[in-house]
Tab-separated table of C-alpha atoms in Angstrom:
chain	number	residue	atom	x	y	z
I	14	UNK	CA	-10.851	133.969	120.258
I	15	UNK	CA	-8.422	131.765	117.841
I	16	UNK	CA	-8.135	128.261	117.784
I	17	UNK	CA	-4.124	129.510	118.818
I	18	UNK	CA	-5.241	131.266	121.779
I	19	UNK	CA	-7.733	128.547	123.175
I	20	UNK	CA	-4.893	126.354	122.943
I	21	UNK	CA	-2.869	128.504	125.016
I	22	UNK	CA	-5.457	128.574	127.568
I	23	UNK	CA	-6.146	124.861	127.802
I	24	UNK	CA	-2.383	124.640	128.490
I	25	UNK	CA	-2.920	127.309	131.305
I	26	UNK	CA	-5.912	125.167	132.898
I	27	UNK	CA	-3.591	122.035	132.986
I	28	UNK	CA	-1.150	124.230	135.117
I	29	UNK	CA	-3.879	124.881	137.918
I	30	UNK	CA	-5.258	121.803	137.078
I	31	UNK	CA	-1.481	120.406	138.372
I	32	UNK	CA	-1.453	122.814	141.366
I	33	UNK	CA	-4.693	122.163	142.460
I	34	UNK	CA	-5.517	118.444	142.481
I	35	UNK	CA	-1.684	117.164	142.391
I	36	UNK	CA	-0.295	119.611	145.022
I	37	UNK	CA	2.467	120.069	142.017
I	38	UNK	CA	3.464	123.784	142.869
I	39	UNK	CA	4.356	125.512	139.407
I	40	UNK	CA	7.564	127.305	139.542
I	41	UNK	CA	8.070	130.998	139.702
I	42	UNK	CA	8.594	131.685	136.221
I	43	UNK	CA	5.931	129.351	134.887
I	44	UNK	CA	3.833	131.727	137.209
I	45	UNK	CA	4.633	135.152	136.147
I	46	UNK	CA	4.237	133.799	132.296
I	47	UNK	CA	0.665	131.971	133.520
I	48	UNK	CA	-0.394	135.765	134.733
I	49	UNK	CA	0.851	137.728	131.477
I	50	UNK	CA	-1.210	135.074	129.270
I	51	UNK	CA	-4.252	136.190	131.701
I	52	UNK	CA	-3.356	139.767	131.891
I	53	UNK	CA	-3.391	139.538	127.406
I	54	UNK	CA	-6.631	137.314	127.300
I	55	UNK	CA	-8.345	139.843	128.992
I	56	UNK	CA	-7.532	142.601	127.599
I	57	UNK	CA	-8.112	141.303	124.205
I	58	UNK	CA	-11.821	140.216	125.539
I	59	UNK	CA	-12.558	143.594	127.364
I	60	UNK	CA	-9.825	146.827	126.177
I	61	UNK	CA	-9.504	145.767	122.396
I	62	UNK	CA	-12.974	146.019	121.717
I	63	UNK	CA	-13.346	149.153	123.227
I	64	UNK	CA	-10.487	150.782	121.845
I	65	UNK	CA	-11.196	149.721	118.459
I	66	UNK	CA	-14.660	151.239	118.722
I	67	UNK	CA	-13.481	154.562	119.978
I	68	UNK	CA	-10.755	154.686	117.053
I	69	UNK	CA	-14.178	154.603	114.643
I	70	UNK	CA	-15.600	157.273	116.583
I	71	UNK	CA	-12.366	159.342	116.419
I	72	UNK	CA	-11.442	158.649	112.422
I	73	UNK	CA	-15.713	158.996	111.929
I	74	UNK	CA	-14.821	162.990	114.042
I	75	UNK	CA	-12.057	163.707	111.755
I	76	UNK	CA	-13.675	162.615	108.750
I	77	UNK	CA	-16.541	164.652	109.122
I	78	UNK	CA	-14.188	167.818	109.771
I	79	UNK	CA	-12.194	167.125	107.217
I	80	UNK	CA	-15.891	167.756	104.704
């Protein structure tokens, strides 16, 4: 995680923050952004890695064809 993205995040937990303890409902739009910021952290945390490894495994395959 970057310095960039915990930012982002500490920006998200001031909106709940806001909803929660101030009863200051965030607007649609701020909504639907607040979910697509969730919907990329975690697939950065959980798909990226993943993917990344099975790309080695896949360019490790071909490579040992391709000898």
């Amino acid at each position: 995680m970057t310095q960039g993205n915990t930012t982002i995040l500490h920006e998200h937990r001031f909106l709940g923050n806001e909803a929660i303890h101030e009863l200051n409902q965030p607007s649609t739009d701020e909504l639907i952004l607040a979910i697509d910021i969730m919907e990329h952290t975690l697939d950065a945390l959980y798909e990226l890695p993943d993917k990344a490894e099975e790309l080695r495994r896949m360019k490790a395959k071909r490579l040992k064809k391709s000898k």
